[in-house]
Amino acid sequence: MSVNEPTTRLVILISGRGSNMRSIIEAINHQQLDARVAAVISNRPDAAGLEYASSQSIPTKIIDHKAFADRESFDRALAQQIDEFNPDYVILAGFMRILTAEFVEHYQNKLINIHPSLLPKFKGLDTHQRAIDAGEKEHGASVHFVTAELDDGPVIMQAKVQVMPDDSAQTLAARVLEQEHQLYPAAIQKLVNVKQD
Ligand code: GAR
């Protein structure tokens, strides 16, 4: 290993498109994030993001939740696979599974999520439509530590966008996603900096 090789190891979990995963990998490739992706793991065999990870020579694994009898056994198998890659941080990037308290506790202070709202507002799904319906002037995305509560836990960084009068959920989602792609690598770099202090 060269002296300058990043030592902070990330395991990224995805369920689908994986555009946030991609933004993290691109930030690393452009030396904007001092970390390495040890593996990308998906709970869905058809997650589009897997192809991009493979094209970057990053190991990929599939742990299909449908093959498990219950949430506990899936989470245990997932944790076992993650731990083989010995990560400093486990990065949820559009990983659409509710995690057991046991799993969350196992990764205390290491489990990070991005959520498309200005937490604590709009936990859960359909965040963009709900922000419009609530007449919000500002909306955005949050990167946070994961705790046992859904979309909860200390916020690491947020990015804001203005809600325009003619916004639909789609136009707003697109603007927030653009911000997410800047926000997630920056928030992880913030953690790396703290770790190196
Ligand atoms: C992102 O907008 C992310 O914030 C959201 O899913 C999308 C995944 O897109 N996550 C959540 O809603 C988690 N509660 P991606 O697969 O292209 O990164």
mmCIF file of C-alpha atoms and ligand atoms in Angstrom:
data_model
loop_
_atom_site.group_PDB
_atom_site.id
_atom_site.type_symbol
_atom_site.label_atom_id
_atom_site.label_comp_id
_atom_site.label_asym_id
_atom_site.label_seq_id
_atom_site.Cartn_x
_atom_site.Cartn_y
_atom_site.Cartn_z
ATOM 1 C CA MET A 1 0.000 0.000 0.000
ATOM 2 C CA SER A 2 1.374 3.424 -0.878
ATOM 3 C CA VAL A 3 1.882 5.924 1.955
ATOM 4 C CA ASN A 4 -0.726 8.285 0.514
ATOM 5 C CA GLU A 5 -3.484 5.732 0.117
ATOM 6 C CA PRO A 6 -6.646 6.837 1.972
ATOM 7 C CA THR A 7 -7.191 4.845 5.127
ATOM 8 C CA THR A 8 -10.859 5.590 5.772
ATOM 9 C CA ARG A 9 -12.800 2.615 4.472
ATOM 10 C CA LEU A 10 -16.409 2.971 3.338
ATOM 11 C CA VAL A 11 -18.966 0.282 2.658
ATOM 12 C CA ILE A 12 -21.885 1.752 0.692
ATOM 13 C CA LEU A 13 -25.353 0.186 0.809
ATOM 14 C CA ILE A 14 -27.769 0.806 -2.068
ATOM 15 C CA SER A 15 -31.165 -0.421 -3.231
ATOM 16 C CA GLY A 16 -31.522 1.174 -6.668
ATOM 17 C CA ARG A 17 -30.216 3.912 -8.910
ATOM 18 C CA GLY A 18 -27.171 4.657 -6.774
ATOM 19 C CA SER A 19 -26.574 8.227 -7.906
ATOM 20 C CA ASN A 20 -25.402 9.243 -4.423
ATOM 21 C CA MET A 21 -23.026 6.275 -4.379
ATOM 22 C CA ARG A 22 -21.712 7.465 -7.713
ATOM 23 C CA SER A 23 -21.148 10.998 -6.440
ATOM 24 C CA ILE A 24 -19.083 9.594 -3.561
ATOM 25 C CA ILE A 25 -16.954 7.473 -5.901
ATOM 26 C CA GLU A 26 -16.489 10.429 -8.260
ATOM 27 C CA ALA A 27 -15.451 12.697 -5.377
ATOM 28 C CA ILE A 28 -12.835 10.114 -4.391
ATOM 29 C CA ASN A 29 -11.623 9.828 -7.990
ATOM 30 C CA HIS A 30 -11.307 13.633 -8.154
ATOM 31 C CA GLN A 31 -9.404 13.749 -4.845
ATOM 32 C CA GLN A 32 -12.200 15.698 -3.182
ATOM 33 C CA LEU A 33 -12.818 12.949 -0.653
ATOM 34 C CA ASP A 34 -10.021 11.210 1.181
ATOM 35 C CA ALA A 35 -11.516 7.747 1.544
ATOM 36 C CA ARG A 36 -11.813 4.452 -0.296
ATOM 37 C CA VAL A 37 -14.863 2.370 -1.092
ATOM 38 C CA ALA A 38 -14.173 -1.152 0.145
ATOM 39 C CA ALA A 39 -17.445 -2.527 -1.236
ATOM 40 C CA VAL A 40 -20.935 -1.713 -2.485
ATOM 41 C CA ILE A 41 -23.717 -3.958 -1.209
ATOM 42 C CA SER A 42 -27.285 -4.057 -2.528
ATOM 43 C CA ASN A 43 -30.386 -5.744 -1.145
ATOM 44 C CA ARG A 44 -31.795 -5.829 -4.676
ATOM 45 C CA PRO A 45 -30.147 -7.948 -7.390
ATOM 46 C CA ASP A 46 -31.319 -5.504 -10.094
ATOM 47 C CA ALA A 47 -30.038 -2.285 -8.466
ATOM 48 C CA ALA A 48 -28.747 -0.142 -11.337
ATOM 49 C CA GLY A 49 -25.920 1.258 -9.207
ATOM 50 C CA LEU A 50 -24.153 -2.123 -9.041
ATOM 51 C CA GLU A 51 -23.037 -1.831 -12.640
ATOM 52 C CA TYR A 52 -21.321 1.505 -12.067
ATOM 53 C CA ALA A 53 -19.543 0.201 -8.948
ATOM 54 C CA SER A 54 -18.261 -2.822 -10.902
ATOM 55 C CA SER A 55 -17.083 -0.553 -13.719
ATOM 56 C CA GLN A 56 -14.932 1.202 -11.091
ATOM 57 C CA SER A 57 -13.445 -2.150 -9.966
ATOM 58 C CA ILE A 58 -15.177 -1.901 -6.602
ATOM 59 C CA PRO A 59 -16.256 -5.257 -5.117
ATOM 60 C CA THR A 60 -20.049 -5.637 -5.151
ATOM 61 C CA LYS A 61 -22.265 -8.014 -3.178
ATOM 62 C CA ILE A 62 -25.968 -8.751 -3.284
ATOM 63 C CA ILE A 63 -27.853 -9.799 -0.179
ATOM 64 C CA ASP A 64 -31.428 -10.232 -1.319
ATOM 65 C CA HIS A 65 -33.775 -9.499 1.578
ATOM 66 C CA LYS A 66 -36.417 -11.689 -0.068
ATOM 67 C CA ALA A 67 -34.266 -14.749 0.650
ATOM 68 C CA PHE A 68 -34.612 -14.252 4.416
ATOM 69 C CA ALA A 69 -37.484 -15.236 6.692
ATOM 70 C CA ASP A 70 -37.426 -12.051 8.729
ATOM 71 C CA ARG A 71 -35.789 -8.677 9.227
ATOM 72 C CA GLU A 72 -33.487 -9.973 11.985
ATOM 73 C CA SER A 73 -31.921 -12.747 9.900
ATOM 74 C CA PHE A 74 -31.453 -10.414 6.912
ATOM 75 C CA ASP A 75 -29.786 -7.755 9.050
ATOM 76 C CA ARG A 76 -27.499 -10.356 10.634
ATOM 77 C CA ALA A 77 -26.382 -11.658 7.227
ATOM 78 C CA LEU A 78 -25.910 -8.100 6.011
ATOM 79 C CA ALA A 79 -23.775 -7.165 9.028
ATOM 80 C CA GLN A 80 -21.641 -10.274 8.592
ATOM 81 C CA GLN A 81 -20.973 -9.342 4.966
ATOM 82 C CA ILE A 82 -20.265 -5.700 5.800
ATOM 83 C CA ASP A 83 -17.829 -6.649 8.567
ATOM 84 C CA GLU A 84 -15.744 -8.739 6.165
ATOM 85 C CA PHE A 85 -14.799 -5.427 4.552
ATOM 86 C CA ASN A 86 -13.841 -3.857 7.877
ATOM 87 C CA PRO A 87 -15.345 -0.393 7.246
ATOM 88 C CA ASP A 88 -14.838 2.785 9.250
ATOM 89 C CA TYR A 89 -18.218 4.010 8.016
ATOM 90 C CA VAL A 90 -21.263 2.279 6.568
ATOM 91 C CA ILE A 91 -22.899 4.658 4.117
ATOM 92 C CA LEU A 92 -26.607 4.278 3.345
ATOM 93 C CA ALA A 93 -27.181 5.713 -0.128
ATOM 94 C CA GLY A 94 -30.804 5.161 -1.077
ATOM 95 C CA PHE A 95 -30.857 1.935 0.945
ATOM 96 C CA MET A 96 -34.592 1.491 1.357
ATOM 97 C CA ARG A 97 -34.781 -0.901 4.297
ATOM 98 C CA ILE A 98 -35.812 -0.309 7.877
ATOM 99 C CA LEU A 99 -32.961 -1.585 10.019
ATOM 100 C CA THR A 100 -33.250 -3.464 13.312
ATOM 101 C CA ALA A 101 -32.104 -1.813 16.535
ATOM 102 C CA GLU A 102 -29.502 -4.581 16.859
ATOM 103 C CA PHE A 103 -27.981 -3.658 13.485
ATOM 104 C CA VAL A 104 -27.987 0.052 14.262
ATOM 105 C CA GLU A 105 -26.328 -0.508 17.651
ATOM 106 C CA HIS A 106 -23.655 -2.698 16.069
ATOM 107 C CA TYR A 107 -22.604 0.302 13.930
ATOM 108 C CA GLN A 108 -23.011 3.029 16.524
ATOM 109 C CA ASN A 109 -21.313 6.261 15.293
ATOM 110 C CA LYS A 110 -20.403 4.522 12.029
ATOM 111 C CA LEU A 111 -23.750 4.322 10.251
ATOM 112 C CA ILE A 112 -24.555 7.333 8.045
ATOM 113 C CA ASN A 113 -27.644 8.121 5.963
ATOM 114 C CA ILE A 114 -28.788 10.754 3.501
ATOM 115 C CA HIS A 115 -32.426 11.775 3.637
ATOM 116 C CA PRO A 116 -34.174 14.134 1.186
ATOM 117 C CA SER A 117 -35.529 16.685 3.650
ATOM 118 C CA LEU A 118 -34.345 19.223 6.169
ATOM 119 C CA LEU A 119 -34.582 16.911 9.179
ATOM 120 C CA PRO A 120 -36.305 16.819 11.605
ATOM 121 C CA LYS A 121 -38.933 17.827 9.024
ATOM 122 C CA PHE A 122 -40.467 15.211 6.725
ATOM 123 C CA LYS A 123 -39.136 11.870 7.888
ATOM 124 C CA GLY A 124 -40.235 8.879 5.807
ATOM 125 C CA LEU A 125 -41.368 8.843 2.167
ATOM 126 C CA ASP A 126 -42.751 11.420 -0.342
ATOM 127 C CA THR A 127 -40.740 14.190 1.274
ATOM 128 C CA HIS A 128 -40.855 16.542 -1.733
ATOM 129 C CA GLN A 129 -44.635 16.468 -2.177
ATOM 130 C CA ARG A 130 -45.116 16.850 1.560
ATOM 131 C CA ALA A 131 -42.813 19.898 1.626
ATOM 132 C CA ILE A 132 -44.827 21.491 -1.216
ATOM 133 C CA ASP A 133 -48.154 20.655 0.448
ATOM 134 C CA ALA A 134 -46.945 22.184 3.708
ATOM 135 C CA GLY A 135 -46.126 25.450 1.888
ATOM 136 C CA GLU A 136 -42.431 25.273 2.789
ATOM 137 C CA LYS A 137 -40.254 28.043 1.369
ATOM 138 C CA GLU A 138 -37.098 25.967 1.889
ATOM 139 C CA HIS A 139 -36.438 22.274 1.461
ATOM 140 C CA GLY A 140 -33.295 20.185 1.085
ATOM 141 C CA ALA A 141 -31.363 17.157 2.243
ATOM 142 C CA SER A 142 -29.666 15.986 5.431
ATOM 143 C CA VAL A 143 -26.764 13.664 6.142
ATOM 144 C CA HIS A 144 -27.081 12.204 9.620
ATOM 145 C CA PHE A 145 -25.911 9.483 11.973
ATOM 146 C CA VAL A 146 -28.435 6.658 12.086
ATOM 147 C CA THR A 147 -30.169 5.803 15.332
ATOM 148 C CA ALA A 148 -32.900 3.234 15.953
ATOM 149 C CA GLU A 149 -35.627 5.774 15.059
ATOM 150 C CA LEU A 150 -36.452 6.097 11.331
ATOM 151 C CA ASP A 151 -34.693 9.083 9.664
ATOM 152 C CA ASP A 152 -33.517 10.329 13.015
ATOM 153 C CA GLY A 153 -30.148 10.873 14.683
ATOM 154 C CA PRO A 154 -27.649 13.737 14.862
ATOM 155 C CA VAL A 155 -27.357 15.770 11.665
ATOM 156 C CA ILE A 156 -23.827 16.044 10.218
ATOM 157 C CA MET A 157 -24.595 18.492 7.366
ATOM 158 C CA GLN A 158 -27.572 19.859 5.446
ATOM 159 C CA ALA A 159 -28.066 21.477 2.050
ATOM 160 C CA LYS A 160 -30.972 23.807 1.291
ATOM 161 C CA VAL A 161 -32.884 24.691 -1.847
ATOM 162 C CA GLN A 162 -35.676 27.198 -2.343
ATOM 163 C CA VAL A 163 -39.129 25.866 -3.103
ATOM 164 C CA MET A 164 -40.428 27.663 -6.221
ATOM 165 C CA PRO A 165 -44.145 28.489 -6.638
ATOM 166 C CA ASP A 166 -44.396 26.289 -9.748
ATOM 167 C CA ASP A 167 -42.443 23.337 -8.330
ATOM 168 C CA SER A 168 -43.787 19.815 -8.722
ATOM 169 C CA ALA A 169 -42.482 16.965 -6.581
ATOM 170 C CA GLN A 170 -40.336 15.971 -9.590
ATOM 171 C CA THR A 171 -38.709 19.358 -10.225
ATOM 172 C CA LEU A 172 -38.076 19.828 -6.527
ATOM 173 C CA ALA A 173 -36.644 16.301 -6.179
ATOM 174 C CA ALA A 174 -34.258 16.944 -9.073
ATOM 175 C CA ARG A 175 -32.988 20.165 -7.488
ATOM 176 C CA VAL A 176 -32.547 18.499 -4.099
ATOM 177 C CA LEU A 177 -30.748 15.522 -5.687
ATOM 178 C CA GLU A 178 -28.220 17.863 -7.295
ATOM 179 C CA GLN A 179 -27.498 19.186 -3.800
ATOM 180 C CA GLU A 180 -27.327 15.669 -2.356
ATOM 181 C CA HIS A 181 -24.514 14.868 -4.770
ATOM 182 C CA GLN A 182 -22.427 17.716 -3.336
ATOM 183 C CA LEU A 183 -23.542 17.215 0.231
ATOM 184 C CA TYR A 184 -22.822 13.528 0.796
ATOM 185 C CA PRO A 185 -19.119 13.546 -0.173
ATOM 186 C CA ALA A 186 -18.622 16.794 1.792
ATOM 187 C CA ALA A 187 -20.263 15.356 4.912
ATOM 188 C CA ILE A 188 -18.134 12.202 4.734
ATOM 189 C CA GLN A 189 -15.002 14.328 4.309
ATOM 190 C CA LYS A 190 -16.028 16.217 7.449
ATOM 191 C CA LEU A 191 -16.067 12.891 9.339
ATOM 192 C CA VAL A 192 -12.683 11.928 7.875
ATOM 193 C CA ASN A 193 -11.230 15.266 9.047
ATOM 194 C CA VAL A 194 -12.534 14.767 12.581
ATOM 195 C CA LYS A 195 -11.104 11.229 12.649
ATOM 196 C CA GLN A 196 -7.674 12.501 11.573
ATOM 197 C CA ASP A 197 -7.558 15.323 14.155
HETATM 198 C C1 GAR B 1 -32.023 9.892 -2.584
HETATM 199 O O1 GAR B 1 -32.797 11.026 -2.893
HETATM 200 C C2 GAR B 1 -31.933 9.704 -1.079
HETATM 201 O O2 GAR B 1 -31.873 10.920 -0.373
HETATM 202 C C3 GAR B 1 -33.213 8.968 -0.789
HETATM 203 O O3 GAR B 1 -33.346 8.062 -1.850
HETATM 204 C C4 GAR B 1 -32.730 8.610 -3.023
HETATM 205 C C5 GAR B 1 -31.766 7.577 -3.571
HETATM 206 O O4 GAR B 1 -31.246 7.984 -4.814
HETATM 207 N N1 GAR B 1 -33.162 8.305 0.483
HETATM 208 C C6 GAR B 1 -34.198 8.176 1.307
HETATM 209 O O5 GAR B 1 -35.327 8.552 1.021
HETATM 210 C C7 GAR B 1 -33.893 7.496 2.637
HETATM 211 N N2 GAR B 1 -34.951 7.678 3.581
HETATM 212 P P1 GAR B 1 -29.917 7.312 -5.390
HETATM 213 O O6 GAR B 1 -30.140 5.787 -5.364
HETATM 214 O O7 GAR B 1 -29.836 7.818 -6.793
HETATM 215 O O8 GAR B 1 -28.765 7.727 -4.531
#
